[in-house]
Amino acid sequence: MSAVWRLLDTGSLPAAANMALDKVILAARSQDIVPNTVRFLQFSPHCVLVGYHQAVELEVEEEYCFQHGIEINRRITGGGNLYWDEGQLGWEVFARKDTPGIPVRLNDMYRLMCECAVAGLVRLGIRASYRPANDIEVGGRKISGTGGTEIGDAFMYQGSLLTDFDVDTMVKCLKLPVQKLKDKQVKSFKERVTCLREVLGYLPPMETIKQAMAEGFAEVLGVKLEPGKLTREEEEMLAQELPWFQSEKWIRGTRTLSQDNRLSIAEYKTPGGLIRVSLRLDRTRSLIKSAFITGDFFAYPERSILDLEAALKNSSIRASDVQKTVREFFASNEVRIPGVEPDDFCHALYLAINRTGDENEQVLL
């Protein structure tokens, strides 16, 4: 007999309420006063969410958000900055760590949770796949990003499913590695993501999407999902937590001085073509926060550059570590780029990392 989990649909809520509910449901599960739960959530009005360890001023174009009524808030999970509009669906899993079938190793748990979402997308006629460490993609293009956290003996794992997505607004309200780039390069960046409407050619009703996703989670987890509501205890906890999640102190956080988010752009000529690298660097913590690589070279398979960008995300900026990251990537993947060697990418990255002067300057070698 399958275990019974709660299926919770909290509908469209402001950012603060959704973030407060993340903490409330996770705390309630850790105290064993609610069952394992799959939650669907949506946001209204649209908003920007930074990761728990991020600084708003380094990740968000605040003036643009203010002018366009875009809320700003902070997740209880780590990871990067995200833009949410009414055309996205969030999914979350709250469970005890000792739940039968849930892997102990984090990477294995990540894969299992993402496979649940993949199974839901299959029911919508979409061939999706898991891309380590925490993305779901369709044809090499991201359709869902994921991440998680834990309290005591319980964990929360969450994802965002792009159903009908406004990429232009996302680029304008987040500090991404595409500012100062040419239109053609920005277009290439936008092509890194996709949504249900684009993949299917139409947008199914939200209830149809939720039903498919719920069936995917139930199948992969081997459980029965029964619709439920917030308990009285959760409602009381929400009333207590909400003012904190609405406060500037929560939204702003306390980590600004220990971070950095500089844009650095460089170009490097190779026999096989020009490599263009755009990086968001946290020099304070010696990290490549995000990488965007384009150029006029030919890469086989096409998705290999996307995978290289994923490998570089949150990696060390030290020269020896950059070389190790790049070389290990090419050694473990069947990638062919005529006229371009792995060390050529290292040189392009070195140029961007070691660049000095005005942040709008481009370096060409």
JSON list of N, CA and C in Angstrom, two decimals, residues 34 78 92 132 238 340:
[
{"chain": "A", "resi": 34, "resn": "VAL", "atom": "N", "xyz": [2.69, 17.74, 10.56]},
{"chain": "A", "resi": 34, "resn": "VAL", "atom": "CA", "xyz": [2.01, 17.62, 9.26]},
{"chain": "A", "resi": 34, "resn": "VAL", "atom": "C", "xyz": [2.68, 16.48, 8.50]},
{"chain": "A", "resi": 78, "resn": "GLY", "atom": "N", "xyz": [19.35, 28.57, -0.64]},
{"chain": "A", "resi": 78, "resn": "GLY", "atom": "CA", "xyz": [20.47, 29.22, -1.30]},
{"chain": "A", "resi": 78, "resn": "GLY", "atom": "C", "xyz": [20.20, 29.36, -2.80]},
{"chain": "A", "resi": 92, "resn": "GLU", "atom": "N", "xyz": [7.17, 22.24, -4.73]},
{"chain": "A", "resi": 92, "resn": "GLU", "atom": "CA", "xyz": [8.01, 22.01, -3.55]},
{"chain": "A", "resi": 92, "resn": "GLU", "atom": "C", "xyz": [7.69, 20.65, -2.93]},
{"chain": "A", "resi": 132, "resn": "PRO", "atom": "N", "xyz": [22.73, 18.02, -14.03]},
{"chain": "A", "resi": 132, "resn": "PRO", "atom": "CA", "xyz": [23.38, 18.32, -12.74]},
{"chain": "A", "resi": 132, "resn": "PRO", "atom": "C", "xyz": [23.94, 19.74, -12.73]},
{"chain": "A", "resi": 238, "resn": "LEU", "atom": "N", "xyz": [2.03, 30.93, 10.31]},
{"chain": "A", "resi": 238, "resn": "LEU", "atom": "CA", "xyz": [2.14, 31.89, 9.21]},
{"chain": "A", "resi": 238, "resn": "LEU", "atom": "C", "xyz": [1.86, 33.31, 9.70]},
{"chain": "A", "resi": 340, "resn": "VAL", "atom": "N", "xyz": [39.78, 24.83, -31.54]},
{"chain": "A", "resi": 340, "resn": "VAL", "atom": "CA", "xyz": [39.73, 25.40, -30.19]},
{"chain": "A", "resi": 340, "resn": "VAL", "atom": "C", "xyz": [40.07, 24.31, -29.18]}
]
